[in-house]
Amino acid sequence: MKILSIESSCDETAAAVVEDGRRVLSNIVASQVEEHKIYGGVVPEIASRRHVEAISGVVKNALSEANCSLDDIDAIAVTQGPGLVGALLVGVSYAKGLSFATGIPLIAVNHIEGHIAGNYLTHKELKPPFLALVVSGGHSHIVNVKSYTEFEVIGRTRDDAAGEAMDKAARTVGLPYPGGVNLDKISQNGDENKYKFPTPHLSTGKYDFSFSGLKTFAVNLVHNASQKGKEVSAEDLGASFIKTVTDILTKNTMLAAKDLGATQIVLAGGVSANSRLRKKMAEECEKNGFSLFMPELKYCGDNAAMVGAQGYYEFLSGKRAGMDLNAVASMSITEEC
Ligand code: KG4
Ligand code: ZN
C-alpha cells in the first residue's frame, strides 16, 4: 500500500511516498533554514508563508520521483501536531483538500510518533515493544512504545527541549541558527571536560530532564569571561555542554530501560543526529546488553517519510481523519488524532 505523506510542522515543507510503512519511494524536503538564519531562529509567520508557496511543488515532486500519480495512492497522511499552528495548518489544509477532491482516505499523524517511526525506514526488522528517546527542537521524551500505535510517555523535559538547549548554547558562543548542528560540528575537537556544567537534580519524576540551568550556566561562563576581557573556547564549551546533555539523556534512558525490562532502545528526533549522543548511546547500550536503533541522518530531522511510516500503522489500526481535522500546536504524544 502506498501512502503520500505531508509534513509542515516547523521550517521544512516535506512530502514523501512510502510503501507499506517501510519502503521510501520518494522523500522531498524543502528547507527554509537560510531564510530564518538572519533572525536567529524560526519566524512563524515567514514559515507559514513559505509552506504555502512550496507545498504544491513539493507534493508534485514527491509523486513524480516515486513514479506515481494520485491514482496509485491508497492514503494521505499528514502531521496534525505538535508544531507551529500556522505552519501545521498549511499541510493539514492541503492534505484535506487533496483527500476531498480525490476521495483518498486521510490519516492524521502525531509528529513525535512520526520521529519514532522514522526508525522503521532504516531498520526493517524493528518492531515494538521498545523504549524510545525522542529528542528534538521542541520535545524531549522517554517513551514506552507498547505497539505501533500505543505510546506511554514515562520521562519528559521540565523546561527546555534538548534541541532548544543546544540551540541556545550555540547562540551564547555566537554560532548561527541552526545552532545544534553547528555546535556539534565545532565541538568535534573540543575538550569535553574543560567546563564542569552542573547536573540538575529533580526531586520527582525519576526519568525527567531539565536543561534550562545548563543554558544559564553557559551564558554566565561567557559573560564572566568577557567581563575579565577573556574569551571562552567555543569548541570546549560546545563539547562540555553536549557531553553534559548527552550524559543526562543516556543515563535516564538506561535507567528507564532497566526498570521496564526493555531490550530494544530507539533514538529519534533532530538531536539524534548528534555525533556524541549517537556514540554514547551505542557505548551504553553495548555495556548493558540492549539493542540500539538509530535513524539514518536523513530521517533524524523533520521529513515526511517518517510521517508515511507512522501513517501506515495508523491506517492498519483503522484510524481515519475527516474534513473536520484541525492542526493542534501542543498535541501530546498520547492524544488521539
Ligand atoms: O526534530 P527536529 O528537526 O525538529 C523538531 O521537531 O523540533 O529537531 C530540530 C532540533 C534543533 O534544535 C537542532 O538544533 C537539533 O535538532 N539538531 C542537533 C543536531 N542536528 C539537529 N542538535 C545537536 N546536534 C546535531 N547534530
Ligand atoms: Zn521534528
mmCIF file with all atom_site columns, N, CA, C and O and ligand atoms in Angstrom, residues 12 111 115 136-138 163-164 166-167 178-181 184 269-271 273-275 300-302, ligand 1:
data_model
loop_
_atom_site.group_PDB
_atom_site.id
_atom_site.type_symbol
_atom_site.label_atom_id
_atom_site.label_alt_id
_atom_site.label_comp_id
_atom_site.label_asym_id
_atom_site.label_entity_id
_atom_site.label_seq_id
_atom_site.pdbx_PDB_ins_code
_atom_site.Cartn_x
_atom_site.Cartn_y
_atom_site.Cartn_z
_atom_site.occupancy
_atom_site.B_iso_or_equiv
_atom_site.pdbx_formal_charge
_atom_site.auth_seq_id
_atom_site.auth_comp_id
_atom_site.auth_asym_id
_atom_site.auth_atom_id
_atom_site.pdbx_PDB_model_num
ATOM   1   N N   . GLU A 1 12  ? 10.392 23.040 7.587  1.00 0.00 ? 12  GLU A N   1
ATOM   2   C CA  . GLU A 1 12  ? 10.631 22.193 6.427  1.00 0.00 ? 12  GLU A CA  1
ATOM   3   C C   . GLU A 1 12  ? 9.304  21.832 5.785  1.00 0.00 ? 12  GLU A C   1
ATOM   4   O O   . GLU A 1 12  ? 8.412  21.331 6.469  1.00 0.00 ? 12  GLU A O   1
ATOM   5   N N   . HIS A 1 111 ? 3.472  14.236 15.184 1.00 0.00 ? 111 HIS A N   1
ATOM   6   C CA  . HIS A 1 111 ? 4.849  14.468 14.715 1.00 0.00 ? 111 HIS A CA  1
ATOM   7   C C   . HIS A 1 111 ? 5.886  13.668 15.526 1.00 0.00 ? 111 HIS A C   1
ATOM   8   O O   . HIS A 1 111 ? 6.847  13.127 14.961 1.00 0.00 ? 111 HIS A O   1
ATOM   9   N N   . HIS A 1 115 ? 8.542  10.824 14.326 1.00 0.00 ? 115 HIS A N   1
ATOM   10  C CA  . HIS A 1 115 ? 10.001 10.739 14.528 1.00 0.00 ? 115 HIS A CA  1
ATOM   11  C C   . HIS A 1 115 ? 10.398 9.318  14.944 1.00 0.00 ? 115 HIS A C   1
ATOM   12  O O   . HIS A 1 115 ? 11.400 8.779  14.459 1.00 0.00 ? 115 HIS A O   1
ATOM   13  N N   . SER A 1 136 ? 14.118 16.426 20.186 1.00 0.00 ? 136 SER A N   1
ATOM   14  C CA  . SER A 1 136 ? 14.024 17.332 19.037 1.00 0.00 ? 136 SER A CA  1
ATOM   15  C C   . SER A 1 136 ? 14.126 18.770 19.524 1.00 0.00 ? 136 SER A C   1
ATOM   16  O O   . SER A 1 136 ? 14.462 19.023 20.683 1.00 0.00 ? 136 SER A O   1
ATOM   17  N N   . GLY A 1 137 ? 13.807 19.704 18.625 1.00 0.00 ? 137 GLY A N   1
ATOM   18  C CA  . GLY A 1 137 ? 13.885 21.107 18.998 1.00 0.00 ? 137 GLY A CA  1
ATOM   19  C C   . GLY A 1 137 ? 12.775 21.509 19.956 1.00 0.00 ? 137 GLY A C   1
ATOM   20  O O   . GLY A 1 137 ? 12.926 22.419 20.760 1.00 0.00 ? 137 GLY A O   1
ATOM   21  N N   . GLY A 1 138 ? 11.647 20.818 19.876 1.00 0.00 ? 138 GLY A N   1
ATOM   22  C CA  . GLY A 1 138 ? 10.510 21.183 20.709 1.00 0.00 ? 138 GLY A CA  1
ATOM   23  C C   . GLY A 1 138 ? 10.204 20.189 21.816 1.00 0.00 ? 138 GLY A C   1
ATOM   24  O O   . GLY A 1 138 ? 9.441  20.497 22.736 1.00 0.00 ? 138 GLY A O   1
ATOM   25  N N   . GLY A 1 163 ? 17.089 19.920 21.998 1.00 0.00 ? 163 GLY A N   1
ATOM   26  C CA  . GLY A 1 163 ? 17.492 20.686 20.810 1.00 0.00 ? 163 GLY A CA  1
ATOM   27  C C   . GLY A 1 163 ? 17.467 22.182 21.070 1.00 0.00 ? 163 GLY A C   1
ATOM   28  O O   . GLY A 1 163 ? 18.357 22.924 20.633 1.00 0.00 ? 163 GLY A O   1
ATOM   29  N N   . GLU A 1 164 ? 16.455 22.592 21.811 1.00 0.00 ? 164 GLU A N   1
ATOM   30  C CA  . GLU A 1 164 ? 16.323 24.013 22.167 1.00 0.00 ? 164 GLU A CA  1
ATOM   31  C C   . GLU A 1 164 ? 17.535 24.438 23.005 1.00 0.00 ? 164 GLU A C   1
ATOM   32  O O   . GLU A 1 164 ? 18.113 25.507 22.796 1.00 0.00 ? 164 GLU A O   1
ATOM   33  N N   . MET A 1 166 ? 20.491 23.024 22.989 1.00 0.00 ? 166 MET A N   1
ATOM   34  C CA  . MET A 1 166 ? 21.666 23.043 22.081 1.00 0.00 ? 166 MET A CA  1
ATOM   35  C C   . MET A 1 166 ? 21.690 24.358 21.310 1.00 0.00 ? 166 MET A C   1
ATOM   36  O O   . MET A 1 166 ? 22.733 24.988 21.159 1.00 0.00 ? 166 MET A O   1
ATOM   37  N N   . ASP A 1 167 ? 20.530 24.744 20.803 1.00 0.00 ? 167 ASP A N   1
ATOM   38  C CA  . ASP A 1 167 ? 20.444 25.973 20.002 1.00 0.00 ? 167 ASP A CA  1
ATOM   39  C C   . ASP A 1 167 ? 20.819 27.194 20.834 1.00 0.00 ? 167 ASP A C   1
ATOM   40  O O   . ASP A 1 167 ? 21.518 28.096 20.367 1.00 0.00 ? 167 ASP A O   1
ATOM   41  N N   . PRO A 1 178 ? 21.021 26.928 12.253 1.00 0.00 ? 178 PRO A N   1
ATOM   42  C CA  . PRO A 1 178 ? 20.546 26.058 13.324 1.00 0.00 ? 178 PRO A CA  1
ATOM   43  C C   . PRO A 1 178 ? 21.677 25.671 14.274 1.00 0.00 ? 178 PRO A C   1
ATOM   44  O O   . PRO A 1 178 ? 22.621 24.979 13.889 1.00 0.00 ? 178 PRO A O   1
ATOM   45  N N   . GLY A 1 179 ? 21.566 26.136 15.505 1.00 0.00 ? 179 GLY A N   1
ATOM   46  C CA  . GLY A 1 179 ? 22.644 26.042 16.472 1.00 0.00 ? 179 GLY A CA  1
ATOM   47  C C   . GLY A 1 179 ? 23.150 24.640 16.775 1.00 0.00 ? 179 GLY A C   1
ATOM   48  O O   . GLY A 1 179 ? 24.364 24.425 16.827 1.00 0.00 ? 179 GLY A O   1
ATOM   49  N N   . GLY A 1 180 ? 22.230 23.702 16.981 1.00 0.00 ? 180 GLY A N   1
ATOM   50  C CA  . GLY A 1 180 ? 22.620 22.350 17.390 1.00 0.00 ? 180 GLY A CA  1
ATOM   51  C C   . GLY A 1 180 ? 23.607 21.716 16.426 1.00 0.00 ? 180 GLY A C   1
ATOM   52  O O   . GLY A 1 180 ? 24.637 21.170 16.840 1.00 0.00 ? 180 GLY A O   1
ATOM   53  N N   . VAL A 1 181 ? 23.312 21.812 15.155 1.00 0.00 ? 181 VAL A N   1
ATOM   54  C CA  . VAL A 1 181 ? 24.179 21.206 14.124 1.00 0.00 ? 181 VAL A CA  1
ATOM   55  C C   . VAL A 1 181 ? 25.555 21.870 14.154 1.00 0.00 ? 181 VAL A C   1
ATOM   56  O O   . VAL A 1 181 ? 26.596 21.186 14.110 1.00 0.00 ? 181 VAL A O   1
ATOM   57  N N   . ASP A 1 184 ? 27.556 20.920 17.220 1.00 0.00 ? 184 ASP A N   1
ATOM   58  C CA  . ASP A 1 184 ? 28.076 19.565 17.025 1.00 0.00 ? 184 ASP A CA  1
ATOM   59  C C   . ASP A 1 184 ? 29.361 19.624 16.195 1.00 0.00 ? 184 ASP A C   1
ATOM   60  O O   . ASP A 1 184 ? 30.391 19.046 16.559 1.00 0.00 ? 184 ASP A O   1
ATOM   61  N N   . GLY A 1 269 ? 14.344 11.897 16.520 1.00 0.00 ? 269 GLY A N   1
ATOM   62  C CA  . GLY A 1 269 ? 14.258 13.359 16.587 1.00 0.00 ? 269 GLY A CA  1
ATOM   63  C C   . GLY A 1 269 ? 15.538 14.025 16.081 1.00 0.00 ? 269 GLY A C   1
ATOM   64  O O   . GLY A 1 269 ? 16.578 13.372 15.942 1.00 0.00 ? 269 GLY A O   1
ATOM   65  N N   . GLY A 1 270 ? 15.458 15.333 15.829 1.00 0.00 ? 270 GLY A N   1
ATOM   66  C CA  . GLY A 1 270 ? 16.574 16.076 15.255 1.00 0.00 ? 270 GLY A CA  1
ATOM   67  C C   . GLY A 1 270 ? 17.894 15.890 15.986 1.00 0.00 ? 270 GLY A C   1
ATOM   68  O O   . GLY A 1 270 ? 18.949 15.761 15.359 1.00 0.00 ? 270 GLY A O   1
ATOM   69  N N   . VAL A 1 271 ? 17.854 15.855 17.331 1.00 0.00 ? 271 VAL A N   1
ATOM   70  C CA  . VAL A 1 271 ? 19.090 15.750 18.112 1.00 0.00 ? 271 VAL A CA  1
ATOM   71  C C   . VAL A 1 271 ? 19.710 14.350 18.002 1.00 0.00 ? 271 VAL A C   1
ATOM   72  O O   . VAL A 1 271 ? 20.883 14.154 18.328 1.00 0.00 ? 271 VAL A O   1
ATOM   73  N N   . ALA A 1 273 ? 20.752 13.166 15.540 1.00 0.00 ? 273 ALA A N   1
ATOM   74  C CA  . ALA A 1 273 ? 21.853 13.296 14.570 1.00 0.00 ? 273 ALA A CA  1
ATOM   75  C C   . ALA A 1 273 ? 23.160 13.652 15.272 1.00 0.00 ? 273 ALA A C   1
ATOM   76  O O   . ALA A 1 273 ? 24.224 13.612 14.659 1.00 0.00 ? 273 ALA A O   1
ATOM   77  N N   . ASN A 1 274 ? 23.083 14.002 16.551 1.00 0.00 ? 274 ASN A N   1
ATOM   78  C CA  . ASN A 1 274 ? 24.285 14.458 17.251 1.00 0.00 ? 274 ASN A CA  1
ATOM   79  C C   . ASN A 1 274 ? 25.310 13.329 17.411 1.00 0.00 ? 274 ASN A C   1
ATOM   80  O O   . ASN A 1 274 ? 24.995 12.255 17.903 1.00 0.00 ? 274 ASN A O   1
ATOM   81  N N   . SER A 1 275 ? 26.541 13.632 17.012 1.00 0.00 ? 275 SER A N   1
ATOM   82  C CA  . SER A 1 275 ? 27.564 12.580 16.974 1.00 0.00 ? 275 SER A CA  1
ATOM   83  C C   . SER A 1 275 ? 27.918 12.044 18.363 1.00 0.00 ? 275 SER A C   1
ATOM   84  O O   . SER A 1 275 ? 28.066 10.837 18.545 1.00 0.00 ? 275 SER A O   1
ATOM   85  N N   . CYS A 1 300 ? 16.610 11.831 10.687 1.00 0.00 ? 300 CYS A N   1
ATOM   86  C CA  . CYS A 1 300 ? 16.666 12.385 12.053 1.00 0.00 ? 300 CYS A CA  1
ATOM   87  C C   . CYS A 1 300 ? 15.858 13.676 12.131 1.00 0.00 ? 300 CYS A C   1
ATOM   88  O O   . CYS A 1 300 ? 14.993 13.831 12.981 1.00 0.00 ? 300 CYS A O   1
ATOM   89  N N   . GLY A 1 301 ? 16.147 14.612 11.252 1.00 0.00 ? 301 GLY A N   1
ATOM   90  C CA  . GLY A 1 301 ? 15.429 15.883 11.237 1.00 0.00 ? 301 GLY A CA  1
ATOM   91  C C   . GLY A 1 301 ? 14.054 15.710 10.617 1.00 0.00 ? 301 GLY A C   1
ATOM   92  O O   . GLY A 1 301 ? 13.667 14.604 10.218 1.00 0.00 ? 301 GLY A O   1
ATOM   93  N N   . ASP A 1 302 ? 13.324 16.812 10.525 1.00 0.00 ? 302 ASP A N   1
ATOM   94  C CA  . ASP A 1 302 ? 11.946 16.717 10.026 1.00 0.00 ? 302 ASP A CA  1
ATOM   95  C C   . ASP A 1 302 ? 11.903 16.284 8.563  1.00 0.00 ? 302 ASP A C   1
ATOM   96  O O   . ASP A 1 302 ? 12.624 16.815 7.721  1.00 0.00 ? 302 ASP A O   1
HETATM 97  O O1  . KG4 B 2 .   ? 13.201 17.103 15.023 1.00 0.00 ? 1   KG4 B O1  1
HETATM 98  P P1  . KG4 B 2 .   ? 13.678 18.410 14.554 1.00 0.00 ? 1   KG4 B P1  1
HETATM 99  O O2  . KG4 B 2 .   ? 14.248 18.503 13.161 1.00 0.00 ? 1   KG4 B O2  1
HETATM 100 O O3  . KG4 B 2 .   ? 12.556 19.483 14.679 1.00 0.00 ? 1   KG4 B O3  1
HETATM 101 C C1  . KG4 B 2 .   ? 11.619 19.444 15.728 1.00 0.00 ? 1   KG4 B C1  1
HETATM 102 O O4  . KG4 B 2 .   ? 10.690 18.632 15.664 1.00 0.00 ? 1   KG4 B O4  1
HETATM 103 O O5  . KG4 B 2 .   ? 11.848 20.217 16.686 1.00 0.00 ? 1   KG4 B O5  1
HETATM 104 O O6  . KG4 B 2 .   ? 14.791 18.892 15.596 1.00 0.00 ? 1   KG4 B O6  1
HETATM 105 C C2  . KG4 B 2 .   ? 15.467 20.096 15.434 1.00 0.00 ? 1   KG4 B C2  1
HETATM 106 C C3  . KG4 B 2 .   ? 16.469 20.249 16.551 1.00 0.00 ? 1   KG4 B C3  1
HETATM 107 C C4  . KG4 B 2 .   ? 17.109 21.627 16.549 1.00 0.00 ? 1   KG4 B C4  1
HETATM 108 O O7  . KG4 B 2 .   ? 17.081 22.137 17.860 1.00 0.00 ? 1   KG4 B O7  1
HETATM 109 C C5  . KG4 B 2 .   ? 18.527 21.339 16.085 1.00 0.00 ? 1   KG4 B C5  1
HETATM 110 O O8  . KG4 B 2 .   ? 19.467 22.241 16.576 1.00 0.00 ? 1   KG4 B O8  1
HETATM 111 C C6  . KG4 B 2 .   ? 18.753 19.952 16.637 1.00 0.00 ? 1   KG4 B C6  1
HETATM 112 O O9  . KG4 B 2 .   ? 17.523 19.294 16.417 1.00 0.00 ? 1   KG4 B O9  1
HETATM 113 N N1  . KG4 B 2 .   ? 19.841 19.256 15.952 1.00 0.00 ? 1   KG4 B N1  1
HETATM 114 C C7  . KG4 B 2 .   ? 21.005 18.901 16.536 1.00 0.00 ? 1   KG4 B C7  1
HETATM 115 C C8  . KG4 B 2 .   ? 21.787 18.294 15.526 1.00 0.00 ? 1   KG4 B C8  1
HETATM 116 N N2  . KG4 B 2 .   ? 21.080 18.285 14.374 1.00 0.00 ? 1   KG4 B N2  1
HETATM 117 C C9  . KG4 B 2 .   ? 19.875 18.891 14.655 1.00 0.00 ? 1   KG4 B C9  1
HETATM 118 N N3  . KG4 B 2 .   ? 21.427 19.052 17.808 1.00 0.00 ? 1   KG4 B N3  1
HETATM 119 C C10 . KG4 B 2 .   ? 22.648 18.595 18.088 1.00 0.00 ? 1   KG4 B C10 1
HETATM 120 N N4  . KG4 B 2 .   ? 23.477 18.010 17.190 1.00 0.00 ? 1   KG4 B N4  1
HETATM 121 C C11 . KG4 B 2 .   ? 23.088 17.837 15.910 1.00 0.00 ? 1   KG4 B C11 1
HETATM 122 N N5  . KG4 B 2 .   ? 23.899 17.252 15.039 1.00 0.00 ? 1   KG4 B N5  1
#
